[in-house]
Structures are given as structure tokens and as C-alpha cells.
mmCIF file of C-alpha atoms in Angstrom:
data_model
loop_
_atom_site.group_PDB
_atom_site.id
_atom_site.type_symbol
_atom_site.label_atom_id
_atom_site.label_comp_id
_atom_site.label_asym_id
_atom_site.label_seq_id
_atom_site.Cartn_x
_atom_site.Cartn_y
_atom_site.Cartn_z
ATOM 1 C CA UNK A 1 -57.890 -5.279 -79.294
ATOM 2 C CA UNK A 2 -56.053 -3.590 -82.259
ATOM 3 C CA UNK A 3 -55.242 -5.427 -85.237
ATOM 4 C CA UNK A 4 -52.832 -4.551 -87.918
ATOM 5 C CA UNK A 5 -53.055 -6.306 -91.613
ATOM 6 C CA UNK A 6 -49.998 -6.525 -93.858
ATOM 7 C CA UNK A 7 -48.506 -8.870 -96.447
ATOM 8 C CA UNK A 8 -50.497 -7.312 -99.630
ATOM 9 C CA UNK A 9 -48.701 -6.528 -102.929
ATOM 10 C CA UNK A 10 -49.043 -7.135 -106.378
ATOM 11 C CA UNK A 11 -48.584 -10.760 -107.672
ATOM 12 C CA UNK A 12 -49.730 -12.444 -111.218
ATOM 13 C CA UNK A 13 -52.573 -14.850 -111.535
ATOM 14 C CA UNK A 14 -51.571 -18.299 -110.135
ATOM 15 C CA UNK A 15 -49.234 -16.904 -107.678
ATOM 16 C CA UNK A 16 -49.655 -17.444 -103.891
ATOM 17 C CA UNK A 17 -49.753 -14.665 -101.189
ATOM 18 C CA UNK A 18 -50.030 -14.765 -97.268
ATOM 19 C CA UNK A 19 -51.635 -12.166 -95.543
ATOM 20 C CA UNK A 20 -50.841 -11.388 -91.696
ATOM 21 C CA UNK A 21 -53.061 -9.681 -89.068
ATOM 22 C CA UNK A 22 -51.264 -8.796 -85.673
ATOM 23 C CA UNK A 23 -53.373 -8.198 -82.517
ATOM 24 C CA UNK A 24 -52.297 -6.319 -79.703
ATOM 25 C CA UNK A 25 -54.288 -5.908 -76.452
ATOM 26 C CA UNK A 26 -57.103 -8.031 -75.034
ATOM 27 C CA UNK A 27 -56.993 -11.793 -74.795
ATOM 28 C CA UNK A 28 -56.573 -12.677 -78.241
ATOM 29 C CA UNK A 29 -57.550 -16.417 -78.011
ATOM 30 C CA UNK A 30 -60.927 -15.367 -77.038
ATOM 31 C CA UNK A 31 -61.407 -13.368 -80.370
ATOM 32 C CA UNK A 32 -63.166 -14.727 -83.378
ATOM 33 C CA UNK A 33 -61.294 -13.534 -86.254
ATOM 34 C CA UNK A 34 -62.187 -12.785 -90.050
ATOM 35 C CA UNK A 35 -60.936 -11.728 -93.331
ATOM 36 C CA UNK A 36 -63.158 -9.509 -95.257
ATOM 37 C CA UNK A 37 -62.113 -7.948 -98.733
ATOM 38 C CA UNK A 38 -63.613 -4.833 -100.792
ATOM 39 C CA UNK A 39 -63.176 -3.368 -104.036
ATOM 40 C CA UNK A 40 -64.358 0.154 -105.083
ATOM 41 C CA UNK A 41 -67.976 0.817 -105.248
ATOM 42 C CA UNK A 42 -68.908 -2.878 -103.740
ATOM 43 C CA UNK A 43 -69.785 -3.845 -100.350
ATOM 44 C CA UNK A 44 -67.262 -5.472 -98.179
ATOM 45 C CA UNK A 45 -67.666 -9.290 -98.581
ATOM 46 C CA UNK A 46 -66.742 -12.134 -96.094
ATOM 47 C CA UNK A 47 -63.722 -14.090 -97.026
ATOM 48 C CA UNK A 48 -62.921 -16.708 -94.168
ATOM 49 C CA UNK A 49 -62.880 -16.686 -90.360
ATOM 50 C CA UNK A 50 -61.415 -18.626 -87.726
ATOM 51 C CA UNK A 51 -62.748 -19.177 -84.095
ATOM 52 C CA UNK A 52 -60.684 -18.361 -81.074
ATOM 53 C CA UNK A 53 -59.377 -21.626 -80.448
ATOM 54 C CA UNK A 54 -58.729 -22.239 -84.184
ATOM 55 C CA UNK A 55 -61.012 -25.263 -84.375
ATOM 56 C CA UNK A 56 -63.920 -23.700 -86.585
ATOM 57 C CA UNK A 57 -63.001 -22.191 -89.932
ATOM 58 C CA UNK A 58 -65.185 -20.998 -92.561
ATOM 59 C CA UNK A 59 -64.730 -19.544 -96.104
ATOM 60 C CA UNK A 60 -66.386 -17.947 -98.865
ATOM 61 C CA UNK A 61 -67.489 -20.347 -101.667
ATOM 62 C CA UNK A 62 -65.428 -18.387 -103.927
ATOM 63 C CA UNK A 63 -62.238 -19.117 -102.090
ATOM 64 C CA UNK A 64 -62.697 -22.157 -100.691
ATOM 65 C CA UNK A 65 -59.992 -24.860 -101.538
ATOM 66 C CA UNK A 66 -57.459 -21.958 -102.323
ATOM 67 C CA UNK A 67 -57.467 -20.109 -99.195
ATOM 68 C CA UNK A 68 -56.470 -21.187 -95.808
ATOM 69 C CA UNK A 69 -56.813 -19.390 -92.840
ATOM 70 C CA UNK A 70 -54.680 -20.210 -89.450
ATOM 71 C CA UNK A 71 -53.933 -18.590 -86.236
ATOM 72 C CA UNK A 72 -51.151 -18.731 -83.610
ATOM 73 C CA UNK A 73 -52.442 -17.340 -80.254
ATOM 74 C CA UNK A 74 -49.117 -17.428 -78.868
ATOM 75 C CA UNK A 75 -47.954 -14.923 -81.262
ATOM 76 C CA UNK A 76 -51.358 -13.098 -81.628
ATOM 77 C CA UNK A 77 -51.457 -13.434 -85.272
ATOM 78 C CA UNK A 78 -53.864 -14.874 -87.970
ATOM 79 C CA UNK A 79 -52.767 -15.700 -91.239
ATOM 80 C CA UNK A 80 -54.559 -15.909 -94.565
ATOM 81 C CA UNK A 81 -52.736 -18.027 -96.957
ATOM 82 C CA UNK A 82 -54.054 -17.546 -100.734
ATOM 83 C CA UNK A 83 -53.090 -20.055 -103.309
ATOM 84 C CA UNK A 84 -53.977 -19.810 -107.170
ATOM 85 C CA UNK A 85 -54.778 -16.255 -107.076
ATOM 86 C CA UNK A 86 -57.244 -14.896 -109.593
ATOM 87 C CA UNK A 87 -57.735 -11.307 -111.074
ATOM 88 C CA UNK A 88 -60.842 -11.437 -109.194
ATOM 89 C CA UNK A 89 -59.265 -11.664 -105.809
ATOM 90 C CA UNK A 90 -57.873 -8.076 -106.036
ATOM 91 C CA UNK A 91 -59.115 -6.010 -103.227
ATOM 92 C CA UNK A 92 -58.268 -4.414 -100.085
ATOM 93 C CA UNK A 93 -58.038 -7.129 -97.200
ATOM 94 C CA UNK A 94 -59.070 -6.261 -93.798
ATOM 95 C CA UNK A 95 -59.036 -8.522 -90.746
ATOM 96 C CA UNK A 96 -61.753 -8.270 -88.142
ATOM 97 C CA UNK A 97 -62.228 -9.547 -84.671
ATOM 98 C CA UNK A 98 -64.733 -9.766 -81.811
ATOM 99 C CA UNK A 99 -65.445 -11.818 -78.684
ATOM 100 C CA UNK A 100 -69.396 -12.239 -78.780
ATOM 101 C CA UNK A 101 -70.856 -14.963 -76.223
ATOM 102 C CA UNK A 102 -72.939 -16.388 -78.891
ATOM 103 C CA UNK A 103 -71.604 -19.288 -81.167
ATOM 104 C CA UNK A 104 -69.178 -18.017 -83.689
ATOM 105 C CA UNK A 105 -71.153 -19.955 -86.386
ATOM 106 C CA UNK A 106 -73.957 -17.617 -85.703
ATOM 107 C CA UNK A 107 -72.031 -14.295 -86.509
ATOM 108 C CA UNK A 108 -68.895 -15.376 -88.038
ATOM 109 C CA UNK A 109 -69.778 -13.967 -91.607
ATOM 110 C CA UNK A 110 -71.540 -10.779 -90.808
ATOM 111 C CA UNK A 111 -69.614 -7.695 -91.002
ATOM 112 C CA UNK A 112 -71.582 -5.727 -88.274
ATOM 113 C CA UNK A 113 -70.699 -8.354 -85.713
ATOM 114 C CA UNK A 114 -66.978 -7.349 -85.908
ATOM 115 C CA UNK A 115 -66.359 -4.122 -83.737
ATOM 116 C CA UNK A 116 -62.537 -4.517 -84.366
ATOM 117 C CA UNK A 117 -61.006 -3.858 -87.795
ATOM 118 C CA UNK A 118 -57.265 -3.572 -89.165
ATOM 119 C CA UNK A 119 -56.515 -1.197 -91.726
ATOM 120 C CA UNK A 120 -56.747 -2.779 -95.183
ATOM 121 C CA UNK A 121 -53.872 -4.372 -97.096
ATOM 122 C CA UNK A 122 -54.419 -4.229 -100.639
ATOM 123 C CA UNK A 123 -53.898 -7.347 -102.899
ATOM 124 C CA UNK A 124 -53.688 -6.848 -106.783
ATOM 125 C CA UNK A 125 -53.520 -9.910 -109.196
ATOM 126 C CA UNK A 126 -52.572 -9.496 -112.607
ATOM 127 C CA UNK A 127 -53.547 -11.430 -115.367
#
């Protein structure tokens, strides 16, 4: 499966922004999808994930209550709605997907479990 992330930009603190991840190839509904983010010199960190069916979602504590992940399997897209953005949310955001057999809850937060990655989309939040 090929992934393409989009929607990044420059916003002010408190604003909202929605990122999109468009997939092509494969049976998209069988893939768990996650968003990770990375700033220079730091490890890529987990932000949120959604199971293939969309019924299981997980969020990092730092974004819980502000970010919402959703998917439309008919359109092969996953969205990350980000609200009340903070300067510390500034990062390159990456979507990732995989379709491992084992339970999604066992691997959703580990970046080394995802074989398919989109290019990053940069989000900059000014104070």
C-alpha cells in the first residue's frame, strides 16, 4: 500500500488543522493506520492510531482530548483532526500502515511494526 500525507501548514496556537492520509493499493480496510510525528534530533513518536475497521482508536497522552483520528475506507483515507494546537505540536507528521495478523492493540504504538509510510507533512504552530 502507498500512503500520501497532506494538510500540514503554519497555524497559530489554539487553531485547528486536519491532516489526511490517502492510501492506494492493497485492501485498505485490513490495515491499521497510525500517525507519528518527529522533530529534528528526536525520535519519531506515536500520536494516534485506528484499526482497520475503525472501531479501535488509541492516542498519545499528549494529544488525548485534542486530536481525533478517523477513517473512510470507501475513500481509502485516514484523517487526523487536531484542535487547540500548541507550539509543542510542531513537527513533521507521518502516517503509517500495516496489516499484521496479531491484535492491533499489541502493536499499534510501535513504529517498527509499520512497513508502509507516507512522506511527512509539516505542521508548525506559532505561539
